[in-house]
Coordinates of C-alpha atoms in Angstrom, one line a residue:
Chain S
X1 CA 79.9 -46.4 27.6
X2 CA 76.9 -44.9 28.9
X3 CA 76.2 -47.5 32.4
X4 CA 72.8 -45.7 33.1
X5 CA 71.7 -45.4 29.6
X6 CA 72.7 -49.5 29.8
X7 CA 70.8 -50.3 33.2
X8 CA 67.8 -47.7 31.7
X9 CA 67.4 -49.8 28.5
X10 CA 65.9 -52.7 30.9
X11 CA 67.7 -55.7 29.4
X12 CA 68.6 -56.7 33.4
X13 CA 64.8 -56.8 33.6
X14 CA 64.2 -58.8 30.4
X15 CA 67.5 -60.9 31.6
X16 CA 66.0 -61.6 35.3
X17 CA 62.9 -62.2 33.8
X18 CA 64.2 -64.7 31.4
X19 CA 62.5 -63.2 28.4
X20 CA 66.2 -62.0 27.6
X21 CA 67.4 -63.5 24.1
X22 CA 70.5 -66.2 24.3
X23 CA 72.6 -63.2 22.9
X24 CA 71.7 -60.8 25.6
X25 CA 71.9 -63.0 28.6
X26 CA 75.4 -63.6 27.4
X27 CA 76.2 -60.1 26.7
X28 CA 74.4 -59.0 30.6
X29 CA 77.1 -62.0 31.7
X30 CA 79.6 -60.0 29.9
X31 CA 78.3 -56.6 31.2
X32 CA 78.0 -56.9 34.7
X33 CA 81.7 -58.7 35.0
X34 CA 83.1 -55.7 33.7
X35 CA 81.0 -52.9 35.1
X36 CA 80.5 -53.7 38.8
X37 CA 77.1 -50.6 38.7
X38 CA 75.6 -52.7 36.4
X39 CA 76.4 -55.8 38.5
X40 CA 75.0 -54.0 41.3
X41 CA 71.8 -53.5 39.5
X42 CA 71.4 -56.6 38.4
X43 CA 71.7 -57.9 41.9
X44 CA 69.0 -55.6 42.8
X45 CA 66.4 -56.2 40.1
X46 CA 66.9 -60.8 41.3
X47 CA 66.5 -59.6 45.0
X48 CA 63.6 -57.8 44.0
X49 CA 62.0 -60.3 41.7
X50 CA 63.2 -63.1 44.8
X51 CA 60.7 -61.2 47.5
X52 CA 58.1 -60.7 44.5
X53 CA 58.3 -64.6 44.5
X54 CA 58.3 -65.6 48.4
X55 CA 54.8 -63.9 48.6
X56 CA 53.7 -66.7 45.9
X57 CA 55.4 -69.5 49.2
X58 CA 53.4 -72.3 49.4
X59 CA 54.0 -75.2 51.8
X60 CA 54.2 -78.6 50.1
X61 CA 52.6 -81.9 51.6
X62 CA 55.0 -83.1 54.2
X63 CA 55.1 -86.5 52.7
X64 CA 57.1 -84.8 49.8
X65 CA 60.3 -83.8 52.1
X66 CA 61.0 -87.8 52.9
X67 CA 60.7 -88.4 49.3
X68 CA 62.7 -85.9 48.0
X69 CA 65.4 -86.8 50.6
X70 CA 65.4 -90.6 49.6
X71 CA 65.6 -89.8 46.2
X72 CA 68.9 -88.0 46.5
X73 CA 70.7 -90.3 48.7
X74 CA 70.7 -92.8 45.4
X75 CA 71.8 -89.9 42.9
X76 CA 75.7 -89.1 42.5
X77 CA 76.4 -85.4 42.4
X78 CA 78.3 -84.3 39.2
X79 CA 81.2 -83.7 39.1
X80 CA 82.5 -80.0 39.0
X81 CA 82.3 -78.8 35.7
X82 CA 86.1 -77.2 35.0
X83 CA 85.1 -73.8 33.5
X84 CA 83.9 -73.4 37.6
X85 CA 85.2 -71.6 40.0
X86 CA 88.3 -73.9 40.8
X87 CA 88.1 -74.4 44.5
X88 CA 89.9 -72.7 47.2
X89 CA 93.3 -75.1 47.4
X90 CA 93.2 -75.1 43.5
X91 CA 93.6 -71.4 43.6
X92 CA 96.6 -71.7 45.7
X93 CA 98.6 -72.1 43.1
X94 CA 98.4 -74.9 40.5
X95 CA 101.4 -75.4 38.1
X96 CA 101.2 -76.1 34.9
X97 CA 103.2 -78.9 33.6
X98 CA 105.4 -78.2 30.6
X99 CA 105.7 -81.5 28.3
X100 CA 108.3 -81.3 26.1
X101 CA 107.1 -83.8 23.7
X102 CA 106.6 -83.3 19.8
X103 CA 102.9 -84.1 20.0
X104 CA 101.5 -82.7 23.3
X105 CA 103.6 -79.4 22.1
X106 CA 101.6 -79.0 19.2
X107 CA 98.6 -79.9 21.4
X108 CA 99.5 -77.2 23.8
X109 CA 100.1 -74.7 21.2
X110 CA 96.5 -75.1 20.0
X111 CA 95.2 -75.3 23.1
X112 CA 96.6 -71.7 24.0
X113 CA 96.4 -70.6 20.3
X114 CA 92.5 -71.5 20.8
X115 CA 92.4 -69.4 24.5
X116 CA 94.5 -66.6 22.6
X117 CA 92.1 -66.2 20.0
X118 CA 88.9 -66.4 22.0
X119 CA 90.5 -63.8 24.5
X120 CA 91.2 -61.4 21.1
X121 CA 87.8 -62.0 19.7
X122 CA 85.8 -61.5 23.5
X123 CA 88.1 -58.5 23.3
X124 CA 87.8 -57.0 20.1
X125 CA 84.0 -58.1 20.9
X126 CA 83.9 -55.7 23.7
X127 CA 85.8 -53.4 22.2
X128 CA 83.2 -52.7 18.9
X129 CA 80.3 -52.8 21.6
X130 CA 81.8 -49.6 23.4
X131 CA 82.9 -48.1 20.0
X132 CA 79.4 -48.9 18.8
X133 CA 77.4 -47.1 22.2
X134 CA 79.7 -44.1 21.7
X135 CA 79.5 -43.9 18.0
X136 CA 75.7 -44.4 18.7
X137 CA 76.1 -41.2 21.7
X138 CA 77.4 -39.1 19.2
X139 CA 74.8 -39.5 16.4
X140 CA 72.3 -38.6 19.3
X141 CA 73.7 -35.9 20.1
X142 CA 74.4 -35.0 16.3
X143 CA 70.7 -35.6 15.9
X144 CA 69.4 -33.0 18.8
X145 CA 71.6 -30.5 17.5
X146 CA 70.5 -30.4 14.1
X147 CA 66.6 -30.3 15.2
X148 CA 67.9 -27.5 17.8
X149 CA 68.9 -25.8 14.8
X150 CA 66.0 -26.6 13.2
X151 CA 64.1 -25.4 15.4
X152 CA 65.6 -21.9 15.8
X153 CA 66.0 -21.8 11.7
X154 CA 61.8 -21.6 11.9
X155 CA 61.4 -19.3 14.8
X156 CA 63.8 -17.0 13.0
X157 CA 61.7 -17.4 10.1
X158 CA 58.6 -17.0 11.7
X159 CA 59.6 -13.9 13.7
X160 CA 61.1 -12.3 10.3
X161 CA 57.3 -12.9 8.4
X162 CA 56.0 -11.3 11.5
X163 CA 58.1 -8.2 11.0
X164 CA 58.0 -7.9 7.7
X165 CA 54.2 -8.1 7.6
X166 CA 53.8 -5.7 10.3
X167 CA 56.2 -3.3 8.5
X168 CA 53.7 -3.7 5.6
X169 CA 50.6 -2.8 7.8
X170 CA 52.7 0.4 8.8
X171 CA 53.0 1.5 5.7
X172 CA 50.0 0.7 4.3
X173 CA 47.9 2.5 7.1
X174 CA 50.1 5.0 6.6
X175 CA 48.5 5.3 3.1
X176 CA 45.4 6.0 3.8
X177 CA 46.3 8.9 6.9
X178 CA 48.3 10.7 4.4
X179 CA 46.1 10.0 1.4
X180 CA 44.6 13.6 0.1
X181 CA 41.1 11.7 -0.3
X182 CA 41.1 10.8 3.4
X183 CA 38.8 12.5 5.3
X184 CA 39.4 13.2 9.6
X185 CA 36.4 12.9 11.5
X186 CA 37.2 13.7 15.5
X187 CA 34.8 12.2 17.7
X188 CA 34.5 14.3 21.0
X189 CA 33.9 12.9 24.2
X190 CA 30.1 13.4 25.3
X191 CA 28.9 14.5 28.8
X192 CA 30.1 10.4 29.7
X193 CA 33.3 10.9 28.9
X194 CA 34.0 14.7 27.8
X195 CA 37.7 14.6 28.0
X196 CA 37.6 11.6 25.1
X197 CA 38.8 12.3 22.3
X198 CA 39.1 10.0 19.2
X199 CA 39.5 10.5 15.5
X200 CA 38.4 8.3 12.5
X201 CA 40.2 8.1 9.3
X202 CA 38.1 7.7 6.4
X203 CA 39.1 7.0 2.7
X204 CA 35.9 7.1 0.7
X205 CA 37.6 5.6 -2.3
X206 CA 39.0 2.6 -0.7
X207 CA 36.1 2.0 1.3
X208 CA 38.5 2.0 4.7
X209 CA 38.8 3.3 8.1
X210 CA 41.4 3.7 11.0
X211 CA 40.7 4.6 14.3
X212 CA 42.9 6.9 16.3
X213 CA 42.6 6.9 20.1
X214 CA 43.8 10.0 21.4
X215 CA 42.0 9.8 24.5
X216 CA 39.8 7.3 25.8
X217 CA 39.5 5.5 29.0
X218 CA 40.2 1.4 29.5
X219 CA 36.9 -0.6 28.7
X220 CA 37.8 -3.0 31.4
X221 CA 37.0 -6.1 32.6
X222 CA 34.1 -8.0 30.2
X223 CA 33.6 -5.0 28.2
X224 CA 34.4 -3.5 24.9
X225 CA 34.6 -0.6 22.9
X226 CA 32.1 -0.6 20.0
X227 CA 32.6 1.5 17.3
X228 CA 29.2 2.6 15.1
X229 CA 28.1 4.2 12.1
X230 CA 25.4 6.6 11.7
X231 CA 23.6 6.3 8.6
X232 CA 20.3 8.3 8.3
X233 CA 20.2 7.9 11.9
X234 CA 20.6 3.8 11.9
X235 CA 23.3 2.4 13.7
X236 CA 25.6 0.3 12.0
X237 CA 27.9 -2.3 13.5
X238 CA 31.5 -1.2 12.8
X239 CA 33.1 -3.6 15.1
X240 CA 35.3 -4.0 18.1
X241 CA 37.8 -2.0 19.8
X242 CA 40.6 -3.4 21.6
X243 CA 41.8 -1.5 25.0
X244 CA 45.6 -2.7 23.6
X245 CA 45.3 -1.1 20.2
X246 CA 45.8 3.1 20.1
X247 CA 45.8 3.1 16.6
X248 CA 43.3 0.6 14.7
X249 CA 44.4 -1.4 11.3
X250 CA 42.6 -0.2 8.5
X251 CA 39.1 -2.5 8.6
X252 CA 36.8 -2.2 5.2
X253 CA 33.2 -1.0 5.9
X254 CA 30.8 -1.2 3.6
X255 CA 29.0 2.2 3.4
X256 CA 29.2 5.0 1.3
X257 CA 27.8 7.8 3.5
X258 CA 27.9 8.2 6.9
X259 CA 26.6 11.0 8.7
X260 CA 28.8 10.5 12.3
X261 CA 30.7 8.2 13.9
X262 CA 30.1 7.4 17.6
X263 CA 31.5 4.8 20.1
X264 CA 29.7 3.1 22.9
X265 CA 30.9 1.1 25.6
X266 CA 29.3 -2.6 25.7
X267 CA 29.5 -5.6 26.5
X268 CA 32.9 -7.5 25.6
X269 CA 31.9 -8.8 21.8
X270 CA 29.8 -6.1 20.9
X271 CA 25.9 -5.7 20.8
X272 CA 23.4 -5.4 17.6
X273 CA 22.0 -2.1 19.1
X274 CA 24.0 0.7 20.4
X275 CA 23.5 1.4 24.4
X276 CA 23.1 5.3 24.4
X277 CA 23.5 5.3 28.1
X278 CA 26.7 4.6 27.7
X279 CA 27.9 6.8 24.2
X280 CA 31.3 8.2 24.9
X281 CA 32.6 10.0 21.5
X282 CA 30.3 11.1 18.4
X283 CA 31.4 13.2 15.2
X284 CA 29.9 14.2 12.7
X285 CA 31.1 13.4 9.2
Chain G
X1 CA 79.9 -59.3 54.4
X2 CA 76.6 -60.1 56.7
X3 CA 76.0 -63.1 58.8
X4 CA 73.1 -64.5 57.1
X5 CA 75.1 -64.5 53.9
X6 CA 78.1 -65.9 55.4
X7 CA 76.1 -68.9 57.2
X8 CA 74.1 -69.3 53.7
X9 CA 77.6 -69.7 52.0
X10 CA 79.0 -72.5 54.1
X11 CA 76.0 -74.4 53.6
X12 CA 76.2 -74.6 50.1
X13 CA 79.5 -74.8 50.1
X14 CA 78.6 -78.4 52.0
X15 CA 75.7 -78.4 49.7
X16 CA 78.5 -78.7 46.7
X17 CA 80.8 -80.8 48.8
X18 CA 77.5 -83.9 48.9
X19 CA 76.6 -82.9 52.2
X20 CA 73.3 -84.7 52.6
X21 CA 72.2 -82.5 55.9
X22 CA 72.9 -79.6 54.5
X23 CA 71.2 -80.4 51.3
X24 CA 67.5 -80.6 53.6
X25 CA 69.0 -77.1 55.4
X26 CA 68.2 -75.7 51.6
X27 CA 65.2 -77.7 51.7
X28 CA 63.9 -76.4 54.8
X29 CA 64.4 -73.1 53.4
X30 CA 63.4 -72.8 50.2
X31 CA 60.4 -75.5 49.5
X32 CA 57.9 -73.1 50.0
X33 CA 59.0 -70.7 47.5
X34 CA 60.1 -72.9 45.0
X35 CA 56.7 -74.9 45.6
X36 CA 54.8 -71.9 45.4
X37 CA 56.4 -70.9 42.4
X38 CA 55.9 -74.1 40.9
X39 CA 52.2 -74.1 41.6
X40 CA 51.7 -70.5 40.4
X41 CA 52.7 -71.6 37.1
X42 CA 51.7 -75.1 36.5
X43 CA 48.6 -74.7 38.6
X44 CA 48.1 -78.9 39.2
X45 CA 49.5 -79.4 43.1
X46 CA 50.1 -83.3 41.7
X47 CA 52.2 -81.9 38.7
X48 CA 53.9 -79.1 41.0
X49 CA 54.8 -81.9 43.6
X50 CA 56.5 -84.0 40.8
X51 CA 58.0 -81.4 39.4
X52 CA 59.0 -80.1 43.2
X53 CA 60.6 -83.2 43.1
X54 CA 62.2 -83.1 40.0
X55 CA 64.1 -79.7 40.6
X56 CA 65.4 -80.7 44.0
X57 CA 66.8 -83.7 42.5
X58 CA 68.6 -81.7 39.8
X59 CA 69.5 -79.2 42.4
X60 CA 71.3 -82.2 44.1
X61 CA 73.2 -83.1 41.3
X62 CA 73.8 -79.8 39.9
X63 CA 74.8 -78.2 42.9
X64 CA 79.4 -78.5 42.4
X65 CA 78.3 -76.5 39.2
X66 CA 76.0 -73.4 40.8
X67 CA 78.7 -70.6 40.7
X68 CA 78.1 -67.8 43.5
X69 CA 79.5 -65.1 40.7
X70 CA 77.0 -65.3 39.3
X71 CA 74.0 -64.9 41.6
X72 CA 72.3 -66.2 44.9
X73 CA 71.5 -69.9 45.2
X74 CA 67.8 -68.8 45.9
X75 CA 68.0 -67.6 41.8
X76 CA 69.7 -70.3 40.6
X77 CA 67.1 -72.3 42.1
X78 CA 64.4 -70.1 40.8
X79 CA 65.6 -70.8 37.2
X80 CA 65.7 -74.3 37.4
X81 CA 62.2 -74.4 38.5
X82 CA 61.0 -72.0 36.4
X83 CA 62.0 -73.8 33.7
X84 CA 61.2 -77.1 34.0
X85 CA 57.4 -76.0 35.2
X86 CA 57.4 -73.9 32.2
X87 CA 58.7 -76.9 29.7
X88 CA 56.5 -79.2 31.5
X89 CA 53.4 -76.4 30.7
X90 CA 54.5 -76.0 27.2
X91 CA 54.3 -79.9 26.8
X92 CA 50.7 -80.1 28.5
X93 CA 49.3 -76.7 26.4
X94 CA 50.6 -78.9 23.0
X95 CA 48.6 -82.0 24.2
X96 CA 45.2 -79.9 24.8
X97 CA 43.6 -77.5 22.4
X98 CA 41.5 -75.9 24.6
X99 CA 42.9 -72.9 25.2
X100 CA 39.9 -71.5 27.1
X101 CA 40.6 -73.1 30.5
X102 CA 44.3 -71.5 30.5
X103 CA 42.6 -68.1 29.8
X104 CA 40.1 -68.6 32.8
X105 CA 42.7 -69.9 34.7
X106 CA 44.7 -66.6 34.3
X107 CA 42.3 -64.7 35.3
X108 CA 42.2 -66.2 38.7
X109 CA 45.8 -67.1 39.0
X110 CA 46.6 -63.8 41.3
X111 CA 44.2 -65.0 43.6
X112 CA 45.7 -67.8 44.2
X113 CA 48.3 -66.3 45.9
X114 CA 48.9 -67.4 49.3
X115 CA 49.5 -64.3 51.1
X116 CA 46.2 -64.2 52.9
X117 CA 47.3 -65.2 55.8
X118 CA 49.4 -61.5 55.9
X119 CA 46.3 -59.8 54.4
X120 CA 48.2 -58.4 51.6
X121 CA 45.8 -59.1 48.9
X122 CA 45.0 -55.3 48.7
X123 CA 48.8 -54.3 48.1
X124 CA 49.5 -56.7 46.0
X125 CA 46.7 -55.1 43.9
X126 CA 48.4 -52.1 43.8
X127 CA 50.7 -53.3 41.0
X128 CA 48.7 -52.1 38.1
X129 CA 46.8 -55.1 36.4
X130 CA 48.6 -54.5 32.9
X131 CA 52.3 -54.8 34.6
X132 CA 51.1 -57.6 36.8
X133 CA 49.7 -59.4 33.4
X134 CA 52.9 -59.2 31.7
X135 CA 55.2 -60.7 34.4
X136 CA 52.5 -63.5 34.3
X137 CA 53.6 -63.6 30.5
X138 CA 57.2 -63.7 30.4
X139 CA 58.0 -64.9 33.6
X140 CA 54.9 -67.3 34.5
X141 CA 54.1 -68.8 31.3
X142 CA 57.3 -67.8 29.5
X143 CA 57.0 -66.4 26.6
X144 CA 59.0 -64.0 24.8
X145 CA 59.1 -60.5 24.8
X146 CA 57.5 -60.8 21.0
X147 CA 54.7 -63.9 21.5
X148 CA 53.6 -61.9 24.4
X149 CA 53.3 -58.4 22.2
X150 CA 51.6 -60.8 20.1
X151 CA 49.0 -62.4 22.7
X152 CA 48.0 -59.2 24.2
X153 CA 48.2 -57.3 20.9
X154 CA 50.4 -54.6 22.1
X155 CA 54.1 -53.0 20.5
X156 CA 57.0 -54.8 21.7
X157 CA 58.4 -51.3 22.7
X158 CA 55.3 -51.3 25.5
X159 CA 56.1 -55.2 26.5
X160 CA 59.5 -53.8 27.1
X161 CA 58.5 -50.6 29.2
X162 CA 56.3 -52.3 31.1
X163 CA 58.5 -55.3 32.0
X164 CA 60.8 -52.8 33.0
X165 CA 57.7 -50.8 35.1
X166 CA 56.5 -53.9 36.6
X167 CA 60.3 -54.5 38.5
X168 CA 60.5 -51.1 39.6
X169 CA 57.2 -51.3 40.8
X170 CA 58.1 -54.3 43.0
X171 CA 60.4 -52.0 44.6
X172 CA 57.7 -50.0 45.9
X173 CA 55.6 -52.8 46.0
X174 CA 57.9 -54.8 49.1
X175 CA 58.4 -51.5 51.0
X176 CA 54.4 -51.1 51.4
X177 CA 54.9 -55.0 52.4
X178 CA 57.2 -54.6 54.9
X179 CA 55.7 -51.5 56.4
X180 CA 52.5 -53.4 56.9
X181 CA 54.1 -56.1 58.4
X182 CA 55.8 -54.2 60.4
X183 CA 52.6 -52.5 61.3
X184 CA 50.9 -55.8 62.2
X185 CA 53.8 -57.7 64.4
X186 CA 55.2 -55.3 66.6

């Protein structure tokens, strides 16, 4: 059996305590004469709870001690209970009387029939206790395993979606490069920036873009990449660009001319009007 | 085997032999405790004195029977008080309805405690007021593990965690003791 999964459950507490049950004081009884850790521990947790109550000390009245001493002299100790410790000359060696008569035979018989069977039934009473803690171990350690399996079942899952999906995204922006209807634009870098260079993929039918960095710095720290669309010379908002993406997934816009691309660097999240101070590419449809 | 323990052997080995002198050795000894105890939970000093005498008189009688095995003599002792100020509270609590006093009562109970004379209120304070309440359950006013998840309105799982906190607070809880008086007296 598990000792410090026993001493961890806290039943020495409940048992020092006295909130322990009948059943479980006899079984900490049983416990901590067979294991001498959990004796140990049990010793411990009294000592502990004996300091706890010698801060409580309180000196009774005087008078009291004189009482309490009369009153014993007139009380008779009882006797010692057998199932005691016998006492020290007892131990020596006490010998056990065989009577060879019919009728204390059968009385002896039962006698050690009755101590036979107890000692079987505290046995076998033991005995399911430490099947029972191991047979309880083992589902415990049945029951981790499966969640661990669990566990990796969904992550395997989940990492499988992932692929899948961006296998899908692959092909799909593959698409719309290779699609006869899509139209390049290349965006050259401006006196900012002139070795820049990005292109924009634009399929007029299906309304979508993808933007190919082929050369432009890091935004850095707090900014962003902004990407716009000029349309009779308004700029339109046509999002974000992330420093960690060199090729954009396709993103819908919702125009159906555009006379150039450009891209500005702004703050990070974008702003509604383009900074021209800071323009890096533009291309004209 | 230590000294102390040794000497503390033989006299309750005369203790549970009807030695009379060695009987008011014990008495000498432990009074304050068990008294203090006592007092803690019944909170009446005339009750606590009767019972005081009560339990010294069954300590008497009981003593051939106290089996070392199984525990110091200071625990054994501890039990028999406990429970015969606990009976004796049970018995008193039936008899009055009233159950505001006992509340009130509570609340001042860990005042009560006579350590002022070491000034150890503050560390005493240290053990967290929810462990320190249920010790006052189940071992002050003993109840059960259940009737006190009941009174407070908390799981029995937490009555059980925190019993088990509150002892292995006391751990830390008597070396802060003994460092301060250390501190103080030499």
């Amino acid at each position: 059996m598990d000792i410090k999964e026993y001493i961890a459950s806290g039943i020495l507490e409940s048992y020092v305590l006295g909130s322990a049950s009948s059943q479980e004081r006899q079984e900490v009884e049983c416990m901590s004469h067979i294991y001498p850790e959990i004796k140990d521990e049990l010793v411990l947790v009294q000592s502990q709870l004996e300091s706890y109550i010698k801060t409580l000390a309180v000196k009774p009245p005087e008078a009291l001690k004189s009482k309490i001493l009369d009153a014993i002299k007139s009380v008779e100790q009882d006797a010692k209970e057998t199932y005691n410790q016998p006492n020290a000359d007892e131990k020596k060696g006490r010998v056990v009387e065989m009577n060879t008569t019919q009728n204390s035979g059968n009385a002896n018989f039962f006698k050690y029939g009755m101590a036979a069977s107890i000692a079987v039934i505290l046995g076998l009473a033991v005995f399911t206790f430490n099947q029972n803690l191991k047979k309880g171990e083992l589902e415990n350690e049945l029951a981790s395993v499966k969640s661990d399996v669990d566990m990796i079942k969904d992550e395997l899952t989940a990492s499988s979606k992932k692929y899948q999906d961006s296998i899908q995204l692959i092909a799909y922006r593959e698409n719309i490069l290779l699609n006869s209807e899509t139209q390049s634009v290349t965006l050259a870098g401006t006196g900012n920036s002139p070795e820049s260079n990005v292109r924009v993929f634009w399929n007029k039918s299906s309304s979508e873009i993808v933007v190919v960095k082929d050369q432009l710095p890091l935004a850095g720290k707090d900014k962003q990449f902004q990407l716009w669309g000029l349309v009779d010379g308004v700029p339109v908002d046509l999002g974000m660009l992330a420093d960690n993406e060199l090729i954009t997934n396709p993103r819908k816009i919702d125009l159906e001319k555009v006379d150039a691309f450009a891209i500005t660097l702004e703050q990070y999240g974008g702003s509604p009007q383009p900074n021209l101070e800071q323009l890096y590419v533009i291309g004209n449809t | 085997m230590s000294a102390t323990m040794q000497l503390e052997e033989n006299v309750v080995t005369r203790l549970q032999k009807g030695n009379q002198q060695s009987f008011e050795e014990i008495y000498d000894k432990y009074s304050d405790s068990l008294y203090g105890l006592i007092l803690r939970i019944v909170k009446q000093e005339d009750l606590a004195q009767d019972i005081l005498q009560d339990c010294f008189v069954k300590i008497w009688q009981k003593a051939p029977s106290y089996d070392p095995s199984k525990g110091t003599i200071f625990t054994w002792m501890l039990n028999i008080c406990r429970n015969k100020s606990i009976d004796s509270l049970r018995k008193t609590s039936r008899e009055k309805t009233d159950n505001g006093i006992e509340l009130e009562r509570l609340d001042t109970g860990a005042e009560n405690i006579n350590i002022n004379t070491i000034g150890l209120k503050d560390i005493l304070n240290n053990l967290s007021d929810d462990k320190r309440q249920i010790i006052e359950y189940l071992y002050f006013k003993g109840y059960t593990q259940q009737e006190t998840a009941d009174e407070l309105d908390i799981p029995l799982g937490t009555v059980k965690t925190r019993s088990r906190g509150a002892i292995r607070d006391l751990k830390e809880y008597f070396t802060l003791i003994l460092a301060f008086w250390i501190s103080k007296n030499i």
